[in-house]
Amino acid sequence: MVLVKTVITYGTFDLFHIGHLNILRRLRGLGDRLVVGVSTDEFNAVKGKRPVVPFNQRIDIVSSIKFVDEAFPECTWEQKRADFERFGASIFGMGDDWNGKFNHFSDKVEVVYLTRTDGISTTELKRVLSAFDERHVDELKRTLDSIGQIVKELS
Ligand code: CTP
């Protein structure tokens, strides 16, 4: 009998970026099959996050990545043990922002934390994009106008 080593991971994968691709590539390299739980919009609300890209698009993107064999919805914190069973997972991997948080699953799977890719995150992308937000552009214009006014008064 050939034993297939299945790796499992979870995430929101909003505004899919190179950090996401890197971790999926590295996780797939740890086994023969990678299955990925993609957090639904409702579960993100529970976590206090509001994804920019809706769930059906995020899961479509993740399942199209060549390192991913299957993607499924992550709807609750509690579903993990049932997922490990359902997919026959033997390795559970996450980025090291989760360091130590899932050690209690070590009775069921090997828990690994991989170093995150430096300098990129969805939060950072949202921050950069918000600079183009109309409100911010208006604020910037008002600030520049008042600087212009001060310069005029001083000259
Ligand atoms: N990840 C990573 N390197 C990054 C960003 C994310 O390895 N630079 C990993 C996370 O550690 C996690 C997976 O990618 O295991 C999915 O993370 P997710 O929370 O969806 O992405 P983030 O960019 O971390 O999103 P946020 O800023 O909203 O937390």
Short mmCIF file of N, CA and C and ligand atoms in Angstrom, two decimals:
data_model
loop_
_atom_site.label_atom_id
_atom_site.label_comp_id
_atom_site.label_asym_id
_atom_site.label_seq_id
_atom_site.Cartn_x
_atom_site.Cartn_y
_atom_site.Cartn_z
N MET A 1 0.84 -1.21 0.00
CA MET A 1 0.00 0.00 0.00
C MET A 1 0.88 1.27 0.00
N VAL A 2 0.57 2.21 -0.90
CA VAL A 2 1.35 3.46 -0.95
C VAL A 2 0.69 4.47 -0.02
N LEU A 3 1.47 5.01 0.89
CA LEU A 3 0.91 6.01 1.81
C LEU A 3 1.08 7.41 1.24
N VAL A 4 -0.03 8.14 1.11
CA VAL A 4 0.04 9.51 0.59
C VAL A 4 0.11 10.45 1.79
N LYS A 5 1.15 11.33 1.78
CA LYS A 5 1.28 12.28 2.89
C LYS A 5 0.51 13.55 2.54
N THR A 6 -0.55 13.82 3.30
CA THR A 6 -1.38 15.00 3.03
C THR A 6 -1.07 16.12 4.01
N VAL A 7 -0.86 17.31 3.45
CA VAL A 7 -0.59 18.51 4.24
C VAL A 7 -1.85 19.36 4.22
N ILE A 8 -2.20 19.96 5.36
CA ILE A 8 -3.39 20.81 5.42
C ILE A 8 -3.01 22.18 5.97
N THR A 9 -3.68 23.21 5.47
CA THR A 9 -3.46 24.57 5.99
C THR A 9 -4.76 25.37 5.86
N TYR A 10 -4.77 26.54 6.47
CA TYR A 10 -5.97 27.40 6.46
C TYR A 10 -5.55 28.85 6.25
N GLY A 11 -6.47 29.66 5.73
CA GLY A 11 -6.19 31.09 5.63
C GLY A 11 -7.30 31.80 4.89
N THR A 12 -7.22 33.13 4.89
CA THR A 12 -8.21 33.93 4.19
C THR A 12 -7.80 34.15 2.73
N PHE A 13 -6.50 34.35 2.52
CA PHE A 13 -5.94 34.54 1.17
C PHE A 13 -6.67 35.66 0.42
N ASP A 14 -6.86 36.79 1.11
CA ASP A 14 -7.49 37.96 0.49
C ASP A 14 -6.42 38.74 -0.25
N LEU A 15 -6.73 39.31 -1.39
CA LEU A 15 -5.77 40.04 -2.24
C LEU A 15 -4.52 39.17 -2.42
N PHE A 16 -4.71 37.98 -2.96
CA PHE A 16 -3.66 36.95 -3.06
C PHE A 16 -2.31 37.56 -3.45
N HIS A 17 -1.28 37.26 -2.66
CA HIS A 17 0.03 37.88 -2.88
C HIS A 17 1.15 36.85 -2.79
N ILE A 18 2.39 37.31 -2.98
CA ILE A 18 3.55 36.42 -3.07
C ILE A 18 3.77 35.62 -1.75
N GLY A 19 3.42 36.23 -0.61
CA GLY A 19 3.56 35.52 0.67
C GLY A 19 2.66 34.28 0.68
N HIS A 20 1.46 34.43 0.13
CA HIS A 20 0.52 33.30 0.04
C HIS A 20 1.09 32.21 -0.88
N LEU A 21 1.58 32.66 -2.04
CA LEU A 21 2.12 31.69 -3.00
C LEU A 21 3.30 30.94 -2.38
N ASN A 22 4.20 31.67 -1.74
CA ASN A 22 5.39 31.04 -1.14
C ASN A 22 5.02 29.99 -0.11
N ILE A 23 4.06 30.31 0.76
CA ILE A 23 3.75 29.34 1.82
C ILE A 23 3.07 28.11 1.22
N LEU A 24 2.23 28.30 0.22
CA LEU A 24 1.55 27.15 -0.40
C LEU A 24 2.58 26.26 -1.10
N ARG A 25 3.55 26.89 -1.77
CA ARG A 25 4.60 26.12 -2.46
C ARG A 25 5.40 25.30 -1.43
N ARG A 26 5.78 25.97 -0.32
CA ARG A 26 6.61 25.29 0.67
C ARG A 26 5.84 24.18 1.38
N LEU A 27 4.55 24.43 1.66
CA LEU A 27 3.74 23.41 2.33
C LEU A 27 3.57 22.18 1.43
N ARG A 28 3.33 22.42 0.14
CA ARG A 28 3.16 21.31 -0.81
C ARG A 28 4.44 20.46 -0.85
N GLY A 29 5.58 21.14 -0.69
CA GLY A 29 6.88 20.46 -0.70
C GLY A 29 7.08 19.54 0.50
N LEU A 30 6.25 19.69 1.53
CA LEU A 30 6.40 18.84 2.73
C LEU A 30 5.71 17.49 2.57
N GLY A 31 4.87 17.35 1.52
CA GLY A 31 4.14 16.09 1.38
C GLY A 31 3.83 15.77 -0.07
N ASP A 32 2.76 14.97 -0.27
CA ASP A 32 2.38 14.58 -1.64
C ASP A 32 1.11 15.30 -2.10
N ARG A 33 0.39 15.87 -1.12
CA ARG A 33 -0.91 16.48 -1.45
C ARG A 33 -1.13 17.65 -0.49
N LEU A 34 -1.65 18.77 -1.02
CA LEU A 34 -1.94 19.92 -0.15
C LEU A 34 -3.42 20.28 -0.24
N VAL A 35 -4.08 20.30 0.92
CA VAL A 35 -5.49 20.73 0.95
C VAL A 35 -5.56 22.02 1.79
N VAL A 36 -6.38 22.97 1.32
CA VAL A 36 -6.39 24.31 1.91
C VAL A 36 -7.81 24.74 2.32
N GLY A 37 -7.97 25.08 3.57
CA GLY A 37 -9.22 25.63 4.06
C GLY A 37 -9.21 27.14 3.85
N VAL A 38 -10.16 27.63 3.07
CA VAL A 38 -10.25 29.08 2.80
C VAL A 38 -11.39 29.64 3.66
N SER A 39 -11.06 30.60 4.49
CA SER A 39 -12.06 31.17 5.41
C SER A 39 -13.19 31.86 4.66
N THR A 40 -14.41 31.52 5.01
CA THR A 40 -15.57 32.15 4.37
C THR A 40 -15.68 33.62 4.83
N ASP A 41 -16.51 34.39 4.15
CA ASP A 41 -16.72 35.79 4.55
C ASP A 41 -17.34 35.85 5.95
N GLU A 42 -18.26 34.91 6.22
CA GLU A 42 -18.94 34.89 7.53
C GLU A 42 -17.94 34.57 8.63
N PHE A 43 -17.04 33.61 8.38
CA PHE A 43 -16.05 33.26 9.40
C PHE A 43 -15.07 34.42 9.60
N ASN A 44 -14.76 35.14 8.52
CA ASN A 44 -13.90 36.32 8.67
C ASN A 44 -14.55 37.36 9.56
N ALA A 45 -15.87 37.49 9.45
CA ALA A 45 -16.58 38.46 10.31
C ALA A 45 -16.39 38.06 11.77
N VAL A 46 -16.45 36.75 12.05
CA VAL A 46 -16.22 36.25 13.42
C VAL A 46 -14.80 36.63 13.88
N LYS A 47 -13.83 36.55 12.94
CA LYS A 47 -12.43 36.87 13.27
C LYS A 47 -12.17 38.38 13.27
N GLY A 48 -13.22 39.17 12.94
CA GLY A 48 -13.06 40.63 12.92
C GLY A 48 -12.39 41.15 11.67
N LYS A 49 -12.45 40.35 10.57
CA LYS A 49 -11.82 40.78 9.31
C LYS A 49 -12.90 40.93 8.24
N ARG A 50 -12.68 41.90 7.31
CA ARG A 50 -13.62 42.03 6.20
C ARG A 50 -12.84 41.95 4.89
N PRO A 51 -12.86 40.75 4.25
CA PRO A 51 -12.08 40.61 3.02
C PRO A 51 -12.57 41.53 1.91
N VAL A 52 -11.64 41.96 1.07
CA VAL A 52 -11.98 42.80 -0.07
C VAL A 52 -12.53 41.90 -1.18
N VAL A 53 -11.92 40.74 -1.35
CA VAL A 53 -12.32 39.80 -2.40
C VAL A 53 -13.29 38.78 -1.80
N PRO A 54 -14.47 38.59 -2.43
CA PRO A 54 -15.44 37.67 -1.86
C PRO A 54 -14.97 36.20 -1.86
N PHE A 55 -15.55 35.42 -0.94
CA PHE A 55 -15.14 34.04 -0.73
C PHE A 55 -15.09 33.21 -2.02
N ASN A 56 -16.15 33.29 -2.86
CA ASN A 56 -16.17 32.42 -4.05
C ASN A 56 -14.99 32.70 -4.98
N GLN A 57 -14.53 33.96 -5.01
CA GLN A 57 -13.36 34.29 -5.84
C GLN A 57 -12.06 33.85 -5.16
N ARG A 58 -12.00 34.04 -3.82
CA ARG A 58 -10.77 33.64 -3.10
C ARG A 58 -10.55 32.13 -3.22
N ILE A 59 -11.62 31.35 -3.06
CA ILE A 59 -11.45 29.88 -3.12
C ILE A 59 -11.15 29.44 -4.55
N ASP A 60 -11.70 30.16 -5.53
CA ASP A 60 -11.40 29.85 -6.94
C ASP A 60 -9.92 30.08 -7.22
N ILE A 61 -9.40 31.20 -6.73
CA ILE A 61 -7.97 31.51 -6.94
C ILE A 61 -7.10 30.45 -6.26
N VAL A 62 -7.38 30.18 -4.96
CA VAL A 62 -6.54 29.23 -4.22
C VAL A 62 -6.58 27.85 -4.87
N SER A 63 -7.78 27.39 -5.27
CA SER A 63 -7.83 26.03 -5.83
C SER A 63 -7.20 25.95 -7.22
N SER A 64 -6.96 27.11 -7.85
CA SER A 64 -6.30 27.10 -9.17
C SER A 64 -4.78 27.14 -9.07
N ILE A 65 -4.26 27.33 -7.86
CA ILE A 65 -2.80 27.36 -7.68
C ILE A 65 -2.27 25.93 -7.87
N LYS A 66 -1.19 25.80 -8.63
CA LYS A 66 -0.77 24.44 -8.99
C LYS A 66 -0.27 23.62 -7.80
N PHE A 67 0.07 24.28 -6.69
CA PHE A 67 0.53 23.53 -5.51
C PHE A 67 -0.64 23.02 -4.68
N VAL A 68 -1.84 23.45 -5.02
CA VAL A 68 -3.03 23.12 -4.21
C VAL A 68 -3.83 22.01 -4.89
N ASP A 69 -4.05 20.92 -4.17
CA ASP A 69 -4.81 19.81 -4.74
C ASP A 69 -6.30 19.97 -4.51
N GLU A 70 -6.66 20.58 -3.37
CA GLU A 70 -8.08 20.79 -3.09
C GLU A 70 -8.24 21.96 -2.12
N ALA A 71 -9.27 22.76 -2.36
CA ALA A 71 -9.59 23.84 -1.42
C ALA A 71 -11.01 23.62 -0.94
N PHE A 72 -11.25 23.95 0.33
CA PHE A 72 -12.58 23.73 0.92
C PHE A 72 -12.88 24.91 1.85
N PRO A 73 -14.15 25.14 2.18
CA PRO A 73 -14.48 26.29 3.04
C PRO A 73 -14.10 26.06 4.50
N GLU A 74 -13.52 27.09 5.11
CA GLU A 74 -13.29 27.07 6.56
C GLU A 74 -14.36 27.97 7.17
N CYS A 75 -15.26 27.35 7.94
CA CYS A 75 -16.41 28.09 8.46
C CYS A 75 -16.34 28.33 9.97
N THR A 76 -15.56 27.53 10.68
CA THR A 76 -15.49 27.66 12.15
C THR A 76 -14.07 27.35 12.63
N TRP A 77 -13.78 27.76 13.89
CA TRP A 77 -12.50 27.39 14.52
C TRP A 77 -12.47 25.89 14.82
N GLU A 78 -13.68 25.33 15.04
CA GLU A 78 -13.77 23.97 15.60
C GLU A 78 -13.68 22.84 14.58
N GLN A 79 -13.68 23.16 13.29
CA GLN A 79 -13.80 22.08 12.30
C GLN A 79 -12.49 21.32 12.04
N LYS A 80 -11.37 21.80 12.61
CA LYS A 80 -10.06 21.28 12.19
C LYS A 80 -9.89 19.77 12.39
N ARG A 81 -10.27 19.26 13.57
CA ARG A 81 -10.06 17.83 13.81
C ARG A 81 -10.84 16.98 12.80
N ALA A 82 -12.07 17.39 12.50
CA ALA A 82 -12.88 16.66 11.52
C ALA A 82 -12.23 16.75 10.13
N ASP A 83 -11.64 17.91 9.80
CA ASP A 83 -10.96 18.07 8.51
C ASP A 83 -9.75 17.14 8.42
N PHE A 84 -8.97 17.06 9.52
CA PHE A 84 -7.77 16.20 9.51
C PHE A 84 -8.19 14.77 9.16
N GLU A 85 -9.30 14.35 9.78
CA GLU A 85 -9.83 13.00 9.59
C GLU A 85 -10.31 12.81 8.15
N ARG A 86 -11.14 13.75 7.69
CA ARG A 86 -11.75 13.68 6.36
C ARG A 86 -10.72 13.61 5.24
N PHE A 87 -9.64 14.43 5.38
CA PHE A 87 -8.63 14.47 4.32
C PHE A 87 -7.44 13.53 4.60
N GLY A 88 -7.44 12.89 5.76
CA GLY A 88 -6.32 12.00 6.12
C GLY A 88 -5.02 12.78 6.24
N ALA A 89 -5.11 14.02 6.79
CA ALA A 89 -3.93 14.88 6.87
C ALA A 89 -2.96 14.38 7.95
N SER A 90 -1.67 14.43 7.63
CA SER A 90 -0.68 14.06 8.66
C SER A 90 0.18 15.26 9.05
N ILE A 91 0.15 16.34 8.24
CA ILE A 91 0.91 17.57 8.59
C ILE A 91 -0.05 18.76 8.53
N PHE A 92 0.00 19.58 9.57
CA PHE A 92 -0.79 20.82 9.60
C PHE A 92 0.22 21.97 9.66
N GLY A 93 0.23 22.81 8.60
CA GLY A 93 1.22 23.88 8.55
C GLY A 93 0.59 25.25 8.45
N MET A 94 1.22 26.22 9.13
CA MET A 94 0.77 27.62 9.08
C MET A 94 2.02 28.51 9.09
N GLY A 95 1.83 29.78 8.75
CA GLY A 95 2.92 30.75 8.86
C GLY A 95 3.23 31.00 10.33
N ASP A 96 4.45 31.51 10.59
CA ASP A 96 4.87 31.61 12.00
C ASP A 96 4.24 32.77 12.77
N ASP A 97 3.31 33.50 12.11
CA ASP A 97 2.51 34.45 12.90
C ASP A 97 1.59 33.66 13.84
N TRP A 98 1.43 32.36 13.58
CA TRP A 98 0.58 31.49 14.41
C TRP A 98 1.41 30.64 15.37
N ASN A 99 2.71 30.94 15.47
CA ASN A 99 3.62 30.12 16.28
C ASN A 99 3.05 29.66 17.62
N GLY A 100 2.99 28.37 17.84
CA GLY A 100 2.55 27.81 19.12
C GLY A 100 1.05 27.70 19.29
N LYS A 101 0.28 28.38 18.42
CA LYS A 101 -1.18 28.46 18.62
C LYS A 101 -1.90 27.13 18.36
N PHE A 102 -1.26 26.25 17.60
CA PHE A 102 -1.97 25.01 17.24
C PHE A 102 -1.27 23.77 17.76
N ASN A 103 -0.39 23.93 18.75
CA ASN A 103 0.38 22.80 19.26
C ASN A 103 -0.51 21.70 19.85
N HIS A 104 -1.71 22.11 20.30
CA HIS A 104 -2.60 21.11 20.91
C HIS A 104 -3.11 20.07 19.90
N PHE A 105 -2.82 20.29 18.60
CA PHE A 105 -3.24 19.29 17.61
C PHE A 105 -2.15 18.25 17.37
N SER A 106 -1.03 18.36 18.10
CA SER A 106 0.11 17.45 17.86
C SER A 106 -0.21 15.99 18.15
N ASP A 107 -1.29 15.74 18.89
CA ASP A 107 -1.68 14.33 19.11
C ASP A 107 -2.22 13.70 17.83
N LYS A 108 -2.66 14.52 16.88
CA LYS A 108 -3.31 14.04 15.66
C LYS A 108 -2.43 14.19 14.42
N VAL A 109 -1.73 15.35 14.33
CA VAL A 109 -0.93 15.69 13.14
C VAL A 109 0.40 16.30 13.57
N GLU A 110 1.34 16.34 12.64
CA GLU A 110 2.59 17.06 12.92
C GLU A 110 2.30 18.54 12.63
N VAL A 111 2.50 19.39 13.63
CA VAL A 111 2.20 20.82 13.45
C VAL A 111 3.49 21.56 13.10
N VAL A 112 3.48 22.27 11.96
CA VAL A 112 4.69 23.03 11.58
C VAL A 112 4.33 24.50 11.34
N TYR A 113 5.27 25.37 11.69
CA TYR A 113 5.10 26.81 11.47
C TYR A 113 6.23 27.25 10.55
N LEU A 114 5.88 27.81 9.40
CA LEU A 114 6.90 28.23 8.43
C LEU A 114 7.11 29.74 8.51
N THR A 115 8.36 30.14 8.30
CA THR A 115 8.68 31.57 8.33
C THR A 115 7.87 32.31 7.27
N ARG A 116 7.24 33.42 7.67
CA ARG A 116 6.47 34.22 6.71
C ARG A 116 7.40 34.94 5.73
N THR A 117 6.89 35.22 4.56
CA THR A 117 7.63 36.06 3.61
C THR A 117 7.66 37.48 4.16
N ASP A 118 8.85 38.05 4.16
CA ASP A 118 9.04 39.40 4.71
C ASP A 118 8.35 40.47 3.89
N GLY A 119 7.83 41.48 4.56
CA GLY A 119 7.46 42.74 3.90
C GLY A 119 6.16 42.74 3.12
N ILE A 120 5.35 41.70 3.25
CA ILE A 120 4.05 41.74 2.55
C ILE A 120 2.98 41.05 3.38
N SER A 121 1.80 41.66 3.36
CA SER A 121 0.63 41.05 4.00
C SER A 121 -0.60 41.72 3.40
N THR A 122 -1.75 41.07 3.55
CA THR A 122 -2.99 41.66 3.06
C THR A 122 -3.24 42.99 3.78
N THR A 123 -2.95 43.01 5.08
CA THR A 123 -3.14 44.25 5.86
C THR A 123 -2.33 45.39 5.26
N GLU A 124 -1.07 45.10 4.90
CA GLU A 124 -0.19 46.12 4.34
C GLU A 124 -0.72 46.57 2.97
N LEU A 125 -1.17 45.61 2.15
CA LEU A 125 -1.71 45.97 0.83
C LEU A 125 -2.93 46.87 0.99
N LYS A 126 -3.79 46.54 1.97
CA LYS A 126 -5.00 47.36 2.19
C LYS A 126 -4.60 48.77 2.60
N ARG A 127 -3.54 48.85 3.43
CA ARG A 127 -3.07 50.16 3.90
C ARG A 127 -2.59 51.00 2.71
N VAL A 128 -1.80 50.37 1.85
CA VAL A 128 -1.27 51.09 0.69
C VAL A 128 -2.42 51.52 -0.23
N LEU A 129 -3.37 50.59 -0.47
CA LEU A 129 -4.49 50.90 -1.36
C LEU A 129 -5.37 52.01 -0.80
N SER A 130 -5.45 52.08 0.53
CA SER A 130 -6.32 53.09 1.13
C SER A 130 -5.80 54.50 0.84
N ALA A 131 -4.51 54.61 0.47
CA ALA A 131 -3.95 55.92 0.12
C ALA A 131 -4.64 56.47 -1.13
N PHE A 132 -5.22 55.55 -1.93
CA PHE A 132 -5.89 55.98 -3.15
C PHE A 132 -7.38 56.21 -2.93
N ASP A 133 -7.80 55.99 -1.72
CA ASP A 133 -9.19 56.18 -1.36
C ASP A 133 -9.58 57.65 -1.56
N GLU A 134 -10.79 57.92 -2.11
CA GLU A 134 -11.22 59.29 -2.42
C GLU A 134 -11.10 60.24 -1.23
N ARG A 135 -11.48 59.71 -0.06
CA ARG A 135 -11.46 60.53 1.15
C ARG A 135 -10.03 61.00 1.46
N HIS A 136 -9.07 60.04 1.31
CA HIS A 136 -7.68 60.38 1.60
C HIS A 136 -7.13 61.35 0.57
N VAL A 137 -7.53 61.15 -0.69
CA VAL A 137 -7.06 62.05 -1.74
C VAL A 137 -7.59 63.46 -1.45
N ASP A 138 -8.86 63.57 -1.02
CA ASP A 138 -9.45 64.87 -0.67
C ASP A 138 -8.68 65.53 0.48
N GLU A 139 -8.38 64.69 1.50
CA GLU A 139 -7.62 65.19 2.66
C GLU A 139 -6.28 65.76 2.21
N LEU A 140 -5.61 64.97 1.34
CA LEU A 140 -4.30 65.36 0.83
C LEU A 140 -4.40 66.69 0.09
N LYS A 141 -5.46 66.83 -0.75
CA LYS A 141 -5.66 68.06 -1.52
C LYS A 141 -5.82 69.24 -0.57
N ARG A 142 -6.65 69.04 0.49
CA ARG A 142 -6.90 70.13 1.45
C ARG A 142 -5.60 70.54 2.14
N THR A 143 -4.79 69.52 2.52
CA THR A 143 -3.51 69.82 3.18
C THR A 143 -2.61 70.61 2.25
N LEU A 144 -2.53 70.16 0.98
CA LEU A 144 -1.67 70.86 0.01
C LEU A 144 -2.16 72.28 -0.20
N ASP A 145 -3.51 72.48 -0.24
CA ASP A 145 -4.08 73.82 -0.41
C ASP A 145 -3.65 74.72 0.74
N SER A 146 -3.74 74.16 1.99
CA SER A 146 -3.38 75.04 3.11
C SER A 146 -1.89 75.34 3.14
N ILE A 147 -1.07 74.36 2.72
CA ILE A 147 0.37 74.65 2.65
C ILE A 147 0.61 75.75 1.62
N GLY A 148 -0.09 75.62 0.47
CA GLY A 148 0.03 76.63 -0.59
C GLY A 148 -0.33 78.01 -0.08
N GLN A 149 -1.43 78.05 0.73
CA GLN A 149 -1.91 79.31 1.31
C GLN A 149 -0.84 79.94 2.23
N ILE A 150 -0.25 79.08 3.10
CA ILE A 150 0.78 79.55 4.03
C ILE A 150 1.98 80.11 3.25
N VAL A 151 2.41 79.35 2.23
CA VAL A 151 3.55 79.78 1.42
C VAL A 151 3.26 81.14 0.78
N LYS A 152 2.00 81.31 0.28
CA LYS A 152 1.61 82.57 -0.36
C LYS A 152 1.68 83.73 0.64
N GLU A 153 1.16 83.46 1.88
CA GLU A 153 1.15 84.52 2.88
C GLU A 153 2.56 84.92 3.30
N LEU A 154 3.48 83.93 3.31
CA LEU A 154 4.85 84.20 3.75
C LEU A 154 5.68 84.90 2.67
N SER A 155 5.23 84.78 1.39
CA SER A 155 6.10 85.31 0.32
C SER A 155 5.73 86.75 -0.02
N1 CTP B 1 1.64 34.25 5.03
C1 CTP B 1 3.02 34.15 4.83
N2 CTP B 1 3.74 35.27 4.51
C2 CTP B 1 3.13 36.47 4.39
C3 CTP B 1 1.72 36.60 4.59
C4 CTP B 1 1.00 35.46 4.91
O1 CTP B 1 3.60 33.07 4.94
N3 CTP B 1 3.87 37.54 4.11
C5 CTP B 1 0.88 33.05 5.41
C6 CTP B 1 0.19 33.19 6.76
O2 CTP B 1 1.13 32.97 7.81
C7 CTP B 1 -0.86 32.11 6.68
C8 CTP B 1 -1.25 32.15 5.16
O3 CTP B 1 -0.18 32.85 4.51
O4 CTP B 1 -0.32 30.85 7.01
C9 CTP B 1 -2.56 32.84 4.92
O5 CTP B 1 -2.48 34.09 5.57
P1 CTP B 1 -3.56 35.24 5.52
O6 CTP B 1 -3.93 35.61 6.91
O7 CTP B 1 -4.64 34.90 4.59
O8 CTP B 1 -2.68 36.41 4.86
P2 CTP B 1 -2.05 37.72 5.48
O9 CTP B 1 -1.35 38.43 4.36
O10 CTP B 1 -1.24 37.39 6.70
O11 CTP B 1 -3.36 38.52 5.86
P3 CTP B 1 -3.62 39.60 7.03
O12 CTP B 1 -2.67 40.74 6.84
O13 CTP B 1 -5.08 39.99 6.83
O14 CTP B 1 -3.41 38.86 8.34
#
